[in-house]
Every structure is written in structure tokens, then in C-alpha cells.
CSV table of N, CA and C in Angstrom, one decimal:
chain,number,residue,atom,x,y,z
A,1,MET,N,71.7,88.9,88.8
A,1,MET,CA,72.1,90.1,88.0
A,1,MET,C,71.6,89.9,86.6
A,2,SER,N,71.5,91.0,85.9
A,2,SER,CA,70.9,91.0,84.6
A,2,SER,C,71.8,91.6,83.5
A,3,SER,N,71.3,91.5,82.3
A,3,SER,CA,72.1,92.1,81.2
A,3,SER,C,72.2,93.6,81.4
A,4,GLU,N,71.3,94.2,82.1
A,4,GLU,CA,71.3,95.7,82.3
A,4,GLU,C,72.5,96.0,83.2
A,5,GLU,N,72.9,95.1,84.1
A,5,GLU,CA,74.0,95.4,85.0
A,5,GLU,C,75.3,95.2,84.2
A,6,VAL,N,75.3,94.2,83.3
A,6,VAL,CA,76.5,94.0,82.4
A,6,VAL,C,76.7,95.3,81.5
A,7,THR,N,75.6,95.8,81.0
A,7,THR,CA,75.7,97.0,80.1
A,7,THR,C,76.2,98.2,80.9
A,8,ARG,N,75.6,98.3,82.2
A,8,ARG,CA,76.1,99.5,83.0
A,8,ARG,C,77.5,99.4,83.3
A,9,LEU,N,78.0,98.2,83.6
A,9,LEU,CA,79.4,98.0,83.9
A,9,LEU,C,80.3,98.2,82.7
A,10,LEU,N,79.9,97.7,81.6
A,10,LEU,CA,80.6,97.9,80.3
A,10,LEU,C,80.8,99.4,80.0
A,11,LYS,N,79.7,100.1,80.2
A,11,LYS,CA,79.7,101.6,79.9
A,11,LYS,C,80.6,102.3,81.0
A,12,LYS,N,80.6,101.9,82.2
A,12,LYS,CA,81.4,102.5,83.2
A,12,LYS,C,82.9,102.2,82.9
A,13,ALA,N,83.2,101.0,82.6
A,13,ALA,CA,84.6,100.6,82.3
A,13,ALA,C,85.1,101.4,81.0
A,14,TYR,N,84.2,101.5,80.0
A,14,TYR,CA,84.6,102.3,78.8
A,14,TYR,C,84.9,103.7,79.2
A,15,GLY,N,84.1,104.4,79.9
A,15,GLY,CA,84.4,105.7,80.3
A,15,GLY,C,85.7,105.8,81.2
A,16,ASP,N,85.8,104.9,82.1
A,16,ASP,CA,87.0,104.9,83.0
A,16,ASP,C,88.3,104.7,82.2
A,17,GLU,N,88.3,103.8,81.2
A,17,GLU,CA,89.4,103.6,80.3
A,17,GLU,C,89.8,104.9,79.6
A,18,LEU,N,88.8,105.6,79.0
A,18,LEU,CA,89.1,106.8,78.3
A,18,LEU,C,89.6,107.9,79.2
A,19,GLU,N,89.0,108.0,80.4
A,19,GLU,CA,89.5,109.0,81.4
A,19,GLU,C,91.0,108.7,81.8
A,20,THR,N,91.3,107.4,81.9
A,20,THR,CA,92.7,107.0,82.2
A,20,THR,C,93.6,107.4,81.1
A,21,VAL,N,93.2,107.2,79.9
A,21,VAL,CA,94.0,107.6,78.8
A,21,VAL,C,94.3,109.1,78.9
A,22,MET,N,93.3,109.9,79.1
A,22,MET,CA,93.5,111.4,79.2
A,22,MET,C,94.5,111.7,80.4
A,23,ASN,N,94.3,111.1,81.5
A,23,ASN,CA,95.1,111.4,82.7
A,23,ASN,C,96.6,110.9,82.5
A,24,TYR,N,96.7,109.7,82.0
A,24,TYR,CA,98.1,109.2,81.7
A,24,TYR,C,98.8,110.0,80.7
A,25,LEU,N,98.1,110.5,79.7
A,25,LEU,CA,98.7,111.3,78.7
A,25,LEU,C,99.2,112.6,79.3
A,26,THR,N,98.3,113.3,80.1
A,26,THR,CA,98.6,114.5,80.7
A,26,THR,C,99.7,114.4,81.7
A,27,ASN,N,99.7,113.4,82.5
A,27,ASN,CA,100.8,113.2,83.5
A,27,ASN,C,102.1,112.9,82.8
A,28,SER,N,102.1,112.1,81.7
A,28,SER,CA,103.3,111.8,81.0
A,28,SER,C,103.9,113.1,80.3
A,29,ILE,N,103.1,114.1,80.1
A,29,ILE,CA,103.6,115.3,79.5
A,29,ILE,C,104.1,116.3,80.6
A,30,VAL,N,103.3,116.4,81.7
A,30,VAL,CA,103.6,117.5,82.7
A,30,VAL,C,104.7,117.1,83.7
A,31,LEU,N,104.9,115.8,84.0
A,31,LEU,CA,105.9,115.4,85.0
A,31,LEU,C,107.3,115.9,84.6
A,32,ASP,N,108.1,116.4,85.5
A,32,ASP,CA,109.4,116.9,85.3
A,32,ASP,C,110.4,116.2,86.2
A,33,GLY,N,111.7,116.2,85.8
A,33,GLY,CA,112.8,115.7,86.6
A,33,GLY,C,113.3,114.4,86.1
A,34,VAL,N,114.5,114.1,86.5
A,34,VAL,CA,115.2,112.9,86.1
A,34,VAL,C,114.4,111.7,86.7
A,35,ARG,N,113.9,111.8,87.9
A,35,ARG,CA,113.2,110.7,88.5
A,35,ARG,C,111.9,110.4,87.8
A,36,ALA,N,111.4,111.4,87.1
A,36,ALA,CA,110.1,111.2,86.4
A,36,ALA,C,110.2,110.4,85.1
A,37,GLU,N,111.3,110.3,84.6
A,37,GLU,CA,111.4,109.7,83.2
A,37,GLU,C,110.9,108.3,83.1
A,38,GLU,N,111.2,107.4,84.1
A,38,GLU,CA,110.7,106.0,84.0
A,38,GLU,C,109.2,106.0,84.1
A,39,ILE,N,108.6,106.8,85.0
A,39,ILE,CA,107.2,106.9,85.2
A,39,ILE,C,106.5,107.4,83.9
A,40,LYS,N,107.1,108.4,83.3
A,40,LYS,CA,106.5,109.0,82.1
A,40,LYS,C,106.5,108.0,81.0
A,41,GLU,N,107.6,107.2,80.9
A,41,GLU,CA,107.7,106.2,79.8
A,41,GLU,C,106.7,105.1,80.1
A,42,SER,N,106.5,104.7,81.3
A,42,SER,CA,105.5,103.7,81.6
A,42,SER,C,104.1,104.1,81.3
A,43,LEU,N,103.8,105.4,81.7
A,43,LEU,CA,102.5,105.9,81.4
A,43,LEU,C,102.2,106.0,79.9
A,44,GLN,N,103.3,106.4,79.1
A,44,GLN,CA,103.1,106.5,77.7
A,44,GLN,C,102.9,105.1,77.0
A,45,ALA,N,103.5,104.1,77.6
A,45,ALA,CA,103.3,102.8,77.1
A,45,ALA,C,101.9,102.3,77.4
A,46,ASP,N,101.4,102.6,78.5
A,46,ASP,CA,100.1,102.2,79.0
A,46,ASP,C,99.0,102.9,78.3
A,47,ILE,N,99.2,104.0,77.7
A,47,ILE,CA,98.1,104.8,77.0
A,47,ILE,C,97.5,104.0,75.9
A,48,GLN,N,98.3,103.4,75.1
A,48,GLN,CA,97.7,102.6,74.0
A,48,GLN,C,97.0,101.4,74.5
A,49,GLU,N,97.5,100.7,75.5
A,49,GLU,CA,96.8,99.6,76.1
A,49,GLU,C,95.4,99.9,76.6
A,50,GLU,N,95.4,101.1,77.3
A,50,GLU,CA,94.1,101.5,77.9
A,50,GLU,C,93.1,101.9,76.8
A,51,LEU,N,93.6,102.5,75.8
A,51,LEU,CA,92.8,102.9,74.6
A,51,LEU,C,92.3,101.6,73.9
A,52,ASP,N,93.1,100.6,73.8
A,52,ASP,CA,92.7,99.3,73.2
A,52,ASP,C,91.6,98.7,74.1
A,53,HIS,N,91.7,98.8,75.4
A,53,HIS,CA,90.7,98.3,76.3
A,53,HIS,C,89.3,99.0,76.0
A,54,ALA,N,89.4,100.3,75.9
A,54,ALA,CA,88.2,101.1,75.6
A,54,ALA,C,87.6,100.7,74.3
A,55,GLU,N,88.4,100.4,73.3
A,55,GLU,CA,87.9,100.0,72.0
A,55,GLU,C,87.2,98.6,72.1
A,56,LEU,N,87.8,97.7,72.8
A,56,LEU,CA,87.2,96.4,73.0
A,56,LEU,C,85.9,96.5,73.7
A,57,LEU,N,85.8,97.3,74.8
A,57,LEU,CA,84.6,97.5,75.5
A,57,LEU,C,83.5,98.1,74.6
A,58,GLY,N,83.9,99.1,73.9
A,58,GLY,CA,82.9,99.8,73.0
A,58,GLY,C,82.4,98.8,71.9
A,59,ASN,N,83.3,98.0,71.4
A,59,ASN,CA,82.9,97.0,70.4
A,59,ASN,C,81.9,96.0,71.0
A,60,ARG,N,82.2,95.6,72.3
A,60,ARG,CA,81.3,94.6,73.0
A,60,ARG,C,80.0,95.2,73.2
A,61,LEU,N,79.9,96.5,73.6
A,61,LEU,CA,78.6,97.2,73.7
A,61,LEU,C,77.8,97.1,72.4
A,62,LYS,N,78.5,97.4,71.3
A,62,LYS,CA,77.8,97.4,70.0
A,62,LYS,C,77.3,95.9,69.7
A,63,GLN,N,78.1,94.9,70.0
A,63,GLN,CA,77.8,93.5,69.8
A,63,GLN,C,76.5,93.1,70.5
A,64,ILE,N,76.3,93.7,71.7
A,64,ILE,CA,75.1,93.3,72.5
A,64,ILE,C,74.0,94.3,72.3
A,65,GLY,N,74.1,95.1,71.2
A,65,GLY,CA,73.0,96.0,70.9
A,65,GLY,C,72.9,97.3,71.6
A,66,GLU,N,74.0,97.7,72.2
A,66,GLU,CA,74.1,99.0,72.9
A,66,GLU,C,75.1,99.9,72.2
A,67,ARG,N,75.1,101.1,72.7
A,67,ARG,CA,76.1,102.1,72.1
A,67,ARG,C,77.1,102.5,73.2
A,68,PRO,N,78.3,102.7,72.9
A,68,PRO,CA,79.3,103.2,73.8
A,68,PRO,C,78.9,104.7,74.0
A,69,PRO,N,79.0,105.2,75.3
A,69,PRO,CA,78.6,106.6,75.5
A,69,PRO,C,79.6,107.6,74.9
A,70,GLY,N,79.0,108.7,74.5
A,70,GLY,CA,79.8,109.8,74.0
A,70,GLY,C,80.3,110.7,75.1
A,71,SER,N,80.9,111.8,74.7
A,71,SER,CA,81.5,112.7,75.7
A,71,SER,C,80.5,113.4,76.6
A,72,GLU,N,79.3,113.6,76.1
A,72,GLU,CA,78.3,114.3,76.9
A,72,GLU,C,77.7,113.4,78.0
A,73,ALA,N,77.9,112.1,77.9
A,73,ALA,CA,77.5,111.2,79.0
A,73,ALA,C,78.7,111.0,80.0
A,74,PHE,N,79.8,111.6,79.7
A,74,PHE,CA,81.0,111.3,80.5
A,74,PHE,C,81.0,112.1,81.8
A,75,THR,N,81.3,111.5,82.9
A,75,THR,CA,81.5,112.1,84.2
A,75,THR,C,82.9,111.7,84.7
A,76,ALA,N,83.8,112.7,84.9
A,76,ALA,CA,85.1,112.4,85.4
A,76,ALA,C,85.1,111.9,86.9
A,77,ASN,N,85.9,110.9,87.2
A,77,ASN,CA,85.9,110.4,88.6
A,77,ASN,C,87.3,110.3,89.1
A,78,GLN,N,88.4,110.5,88.3
A,78,GLN,CA,89.7,110.2,88.8
A,78,GLN,C,90.4,111.4,89.4
A,79,SER,N,89.9,111.9,90.5
A,79,SER,CA,90.5,113.1,91.0
A,79,SER,C,91.9,112.9,91.5
A,80,SER,N,92.2,111.7,92.0
A,80,SER,CA,93.6,111.5,92.5
A,80,SER,C,94.6,111.3,91.4
A,81,LEU,N,94.1,111.2,90.1
A,81,LEU,CA,95.1,111.1,89.0
A,81,LEU,C,95.3,112.4,88.2
A,82,GLN,N,94.7,113.4,88.8
A,82,GLN,CA,94.9,114.7,88.1
A,82,GLN,C,96.4,115.1,88.2
A,83,PRO,N,96.9,115.9,87.3
A,83,PRO,CA,98.3,116.3,87.3
A,83,PRO,C,98.6,117.1,88.6
A,84,PRO,N,99.7,116.8,89.3
A,84,PRO,CA,100.0,117.4,90.5
A,84,PRO,C,100.4,118.9,90.3
A,85,ALA,N,100.1,119.8,91.3
A,85,ALA,CA,100.5,121.2,91.1
A,85,ALA,C,102.0,121.3,91.0
A,86,ASP,N,102.8,120.4,91.7
A,86,ASP,CA,104.2,120.4,91.6
A,86,ASP,C,104.6,119.3,90.6
A,87,SER,N,105.1,119.7,89.4
A,87,SER,CA,105.3,118.8,88.3
A,87,SER,C,106.4,117.8,88.6
A,88,THR,N,107.1,117.9,89.8
A,88,THR,CA,108.1,116.9,90.2
A,88,THR,C,107.6,116.0,91.2
A,89,ASP,N,106.3,116.1,91.5
A,89,ASP,CA,105.7,115.2,92.5
A,89,ASP,C,105.3,113.9,91.9
A,90,VAL,N,106.3,113.1,91.6
A,90,VAL,CA,106.1,111.8,90.9
A,90,VAL,C,105.3,110.8,91.8
A,91,LEU,N,105.5,110.9,93.1
A,91,LEU,CA,104.8,110.0,94.0
A,91,LEU,C,103.3,110.2,94.0
A,92,ALA,N,102.8,111.5,93.8
A,92,ALA,CA,101.4,111.7,93.7
A,92,ALA,C,100.8,111.0,92.5
A,93,VAL,N,101.5,111.0,91.4
A,93,VAL,CA,101.1,110.4,90.2
A,93,VAL,C,101.1,108.9,90.4
A,94,ILE,N,102.1,108.3,91.0
A,94,ILE,CA,102.1,106.9,91.2
A,94,ILE,C,100.9,106.5,92.1
A,95,ASP,N,100.7,107.2,93.1
A,95,ASP,CA,99.5,106.9,94.0
A,95,ASP,C,98.2,107.1,93.2
A,96,GLY,N,98.1,108.1,92.3
A,96,GLY,CA,96.9,108.2,91.5
A,96,GLY,C,96.7,107.0,90.6
A,97,VAL,N,97.8,106.6,90.0
A,97,VAL,CA,97.7,105.4,89.1
A,97,VAL,C,97.2,104.2,89.9
A,98,LEU,N,97.8,104.0,91.1
A,98,LEU,CA,97.4,102.8,91.9
A,98,LEU,C,95.9,102.9,92.3
A,99,GLU,N,95.4,104.1,92.6
A,99,GLU,CA,94.0,104.2,92.9
A,99,GLU,C,93.1,103.9,91.7
A,100,ALA,N,93.6,104.4,90.5
A,100,ALA,CA,92.8,104.2,89.3
A,100,ALA,C,92.8,102.7,88.9
A,101,GLU,N,94.0,102.0,89.1
A,101,GLU,CA,94.1,100.6,88.8
A,101,GLU,C,93.2,99.8,89.8
A,102,GLN,N,93.2,100.1,91.0
A,102,GLN,CA,92.3,99.4,92.0
A,102,GLN,C,90.9,99.6,91.6
A,103,ASP,N,90.5,100.8,91.2
A,103,ASP,CA,89.1,101.0,90.8
A,103,ASP,C,88.8,100.1,89.5
A,104,ALA,N,89.7,100.1,88.6
A,104,ALA,CA,89.5,99.3,87.4
A,104,ALA,C,89.4,97.8,87.7
A,105,ILE,N,90.3,97.3,88.6
A,105,ILE,CA,90.2,95.9,89.0
A,105,ILE,C,88.9,95.6,89.6
A,106,ALA,N,88.4,96.5,90.5
A,106,ALA,CA,87.1,96.2,91.1
A,106,ALA,C,86.0,96.2,90.1
A,107,THR,N,86.0,97.1,89.1
A,107,THR,CA,85.0,97.2,88.1
A,107,THR,C,85.0,95.9,87.3
A,108,TYR,N,86.2,95.4,86.9
A,108,TYR,CA,86.3,94.2,86.0
A,108,TYR,C,85.9,93.0,86.8
A,109,ARG,N,86.2,92.9,88.1
A,109,ARG,CA,85.7,91.8,88.9
A,109,ARG,C,84.2,91.8,89.0
A,110,SER,N,83.6,93.0,89.1
A,110,SER,CA,82.1,93.1,89.2
A,110,SER,C,81.6,92.7,87.8
A,111,LEU,N,82.2,93.1,86.7
A,111,LEU,CA,81.8,92.8,85.4
A,111,LEU,C,81.8,91.3,85.2
A,112,ILE,N,82.9,90.6,85.6
A,112,ILE,CA,83.0,89.2,85.5
A,112,ILE,C,81.8,88.5,86.2
A,113,ASP,N,81.5,88.9,87.4
A,113,ASP,CA,80.4,88.3,88.2
A,113,ASP,C,79.1,88.6,87.5
A,114,ALA,N,78.9,89.8,87.0
A,114,ALA,CA,77.6,90.2,86.3
A,114,ALA,C,77.4,89.4,85.0
A,115,ALA,N,78.5,89.3,84.3
A,115,ALA,CA,78.5,88.5,83.0
A,115,ALA,C,78.2,87.0,83.3
A,116,GLU,N,78.8,86.5,84.3
A,116,GLU,CA,78.5,85.1,84.6
A,116,GLU,C,77.1,84.9,85.0
A,117,ALA,N,76.6,85.8,85.8
A,117,ALA,CA,75.2,85.7,86.3
A,117,ALA,C,74.2,85.9,85.1
A,118,ALA,N,74.6,86.7,84.1
A,118,ALA,CA,73.7,86.9,83.0
A,118,ALA,C,73.9,85.9,81.8
A,119,ASP,N,74.8,84.9,82.1
A,119,ASP,CA,75.1,83.9,81.1
A,119,ASP,C,75.6,84.5,79.8
A,120,ASP,N,76.7,85.4,80.0
A,120,ASP,CA,77.3,86.1,78.9
A,120,ASP,C,78.8,85.8,79.0
A,121,PRO,N,79.2,84.6,78.5
A,121,PRO,CA,80.6,84.2,78.6
A,121,PRO,C,81.5,85.1,77.7
A,122,VAL,N,81.1,85.7,76.7
A,122,VAL,CA,81.9,86.5,75.9
A,122,VAL,C,82.4,87.8,76.7
A,123,THR,N,81.4,88.4,77.3
A,123,THR,CA,81.8,89.6,78.1
A,123,THR,C,82.6,89.1,79.3
A,124,GLU,N,82.3,88.0,79.9
A,124,GLU,CA,83.1,87.5,81.0
A,124,GLU,C,84.5,87.3,80.6
A,125,ASP,N,84.8,86.7,79.4
A,125,ASP,CA,86.1,86.4,78.9
A,125,ASP,C,86.8,87.7,78.7
A,126,LEU,N,86.1,88.7,78.1
A,126,LEU,CA,86.7,90.0,77.8
A,126,LEU,C,87.2,90.7,79.1
A,127,ALA,N,86.3,90.6,80.1
A,127,ALA,CA,86.6,91.2,81.4
A,127,ALA,C,87.8,90.5,82.1
A,128,VAL,N,87.9,89.2,82.0
A,128,VAL,CA,89.0,88.5,82.6
A,128,VAL,C,90.3,88.9,81.9
A,129,THR,N,90.3,89.0,80.6
A,129,THR,CA,91.5,89.4,79.8
A,129,THR,C,92.0,90.8,80.2
A,130,ILE,N,91.0,91.8,80.3
A,130,ILE,CA,91.4,93.1,80.7
A,130,ILE,C,91.8,93.2,82.1
A,131,LEU,N,91.2,92.4,83.0
A,131,LEU,CA,91.6,92.4,84.4
A,131,LEU,C,93.0,92.0,84.5
A,132,ALA,N,93.5,91.0,83.8
A,132,ALA,CA,94.9,90.6,83.8
A,132,ALA,C,95.8,91.8,83.5
A,133,ASP,N,95.5,92.5,82.5
A,133,ASP,CA,96.3,93.7,82.1
A,133,ASP,C,96.3,94.7,83.3
A,134,GLU,N,95.1,95.0,83.9
A,134,GLU,CA,95.1,96.0,85.0
A,134,GLU,C,95.8,95.5,86.2
A,135,GLU,N,95.8,94.2,86.5
A,135,GLU,CA,96.6,93.7,87.6
A,135,GLU,C,98.1,93.9,87.3
A,136,ALA,N,98.5,93.7,86.1
A,136,ALA,CA,99.9,93.8,85.7
A,136,ALA,C,100.3,95.3,85.9
A,137,HIS,N,99.4,96.2,85.5
A,137,HIS,CA,99.8,97.7,85.7
A,137,HIS,C,99.9,98.0,87.2
A,138,ARG,N,99.0,97.5,87.9
A,138,ARG,CA,99.0,97.7,89.4
A,138,ARG,C,100.3,97.2,90.0
A,139,THR,N,100.7,96.0,89.6
A,139,THR,CA,102.0,95.4,90.1
A,139,THR,C,103.2,96.3,89.7
A,140,GLU,N,103.2,96.8,88.5
A,140,GLU,CA,104.3,97.6,88.1
A,140,GLU,C,104.4,98.9,88.9
A,141,PHE,N,103.2,99.5,89.1
A,141,PHE,CA,103.2,100.8,89.9
A,141,PHE,C,103.4,100.6,91.4
A,142,GLU,N,103.0,99.4,91.9
A,142,GLU,CA,103.4,99.0,93.3
A,142,GLU,C,104.9,99.0,93.5
A,143,GLY,N,105.6,98.5,92.4
A,143,GLY,CA,107.0,98.4,92.4
A,143,GLY,C,107.6,99.8,92.5
A,144,PHE,N,107.1,100.7,91.6
A,144,PHE,CA,107.5,102.1,91.6
A,144,PHE,C,107.3,102.7,93.0
A,145,ARG,N,106.1,102.4,93.6
A,145,ARG,CA,105.8,103.0,94.9
A,145,ARG,C,106.8,102.6,96.0
A,146,LYS,N,107.1,101.3,96.0
A,146,LYS,CA,108.1,100.8,96.9
A,146,LYS,C,109.5,101.5,96.7
A,147,GLU,N,109.9,101.6,95.5
A,147,GLU,CA,111.1,102.3,95.2
A,147,GLU,C,111.1,103.7,95.7
A,148,TYR,N,110.0,104.5,95.5
A,148,TYR,CA,110.0,105.9,96.0
A,148,TYR,C,109.8,105.9,97.5
A,149,ALA,N,109.2,105.0,98.1
A,149,ALA,CA,109.0,105.0,99.6
A,149,ALA,C,110.3,104.7,100.3
A,150,SER,N,111.2,104.0,99.6
A,150,SER,CA,112.5,103.6,100.3
A,150,SER,C,113.5,104.8,100.1
A,151,ASP,N,113.2,105.8,99.3
A,151,ASP,CA,114.2,106.9,99.2
A,151,ASP,C,114.1,107.9,100.3
């Protein structure tokens, strides 16, 4: 793998993090119902962390002589994380978060491999750090999923 693959994955992760911020924010606003409150609070707490990830990735791109992509280069991919038509469908949001987290985890694992192959330990370390956060988010929402599945 080359530094071009590292750059491609950094840009993908950057866009994915920003899309996640948008979808977490929207879902934290539109969800309704007593059962939605804990999910909304979790999404709101995760917004800043996801935004921090995007900032770290953007800064890393700049450090390696690249530019983070702007909105015109953005392509939305998180169809499962779109706000549900039924604002009380908390389970749809939980499932959307789990899918987004799985995608993020796969991206960061690929970035770790690409950075290692390109002899880029700084990017590798950054990806490992963010991967740990994404795995923690996934675990939290897997717990929410279990709780909703048992009801």
C-alpha cells in the first residue's frame, strides 16, 4: 500500500465523521418519546467526539501535505442513519448508529494497515486512537440494542 491509500482513507474517514455529526445531531433533535431520551443524550454527547475526530483527521491531512475535502467533494453514504419517518422509532436510529460504527471501525482498521504499510506511524497511531473510541460507541449502542430487543 502507498501513501495515496493513506490519503484516500484519511479523506474518507474525515467525510464519514462529518456525516455522522450531521446525522447524530438530526436524530438527537427529531427523536420523540420517553424511551428516546437516553439515546438522544448519548447522540448529543457523541457529536463533539465525532467532530473532534474529523478535526484530528483534517489536521493529519494537512500535516502530510494534503487538504481535507470541502462540502463539494462530499458524498453522503449513511442511508441507514437518516432520521426515521416515525420520530418514535428509536430502534431504527440505534441500528443506524451500529451500521455507521461498523463502517467506521472497518475504515480505521484499513487505515491502520495502510499506514503501517506506508511506514506512517503517526497516522497509524491516530487511527488506533480513534478506532478505540468507535469501538466504545459500538459497544454502548449494542447495549441499547439488547435492551430494546428484550422489550
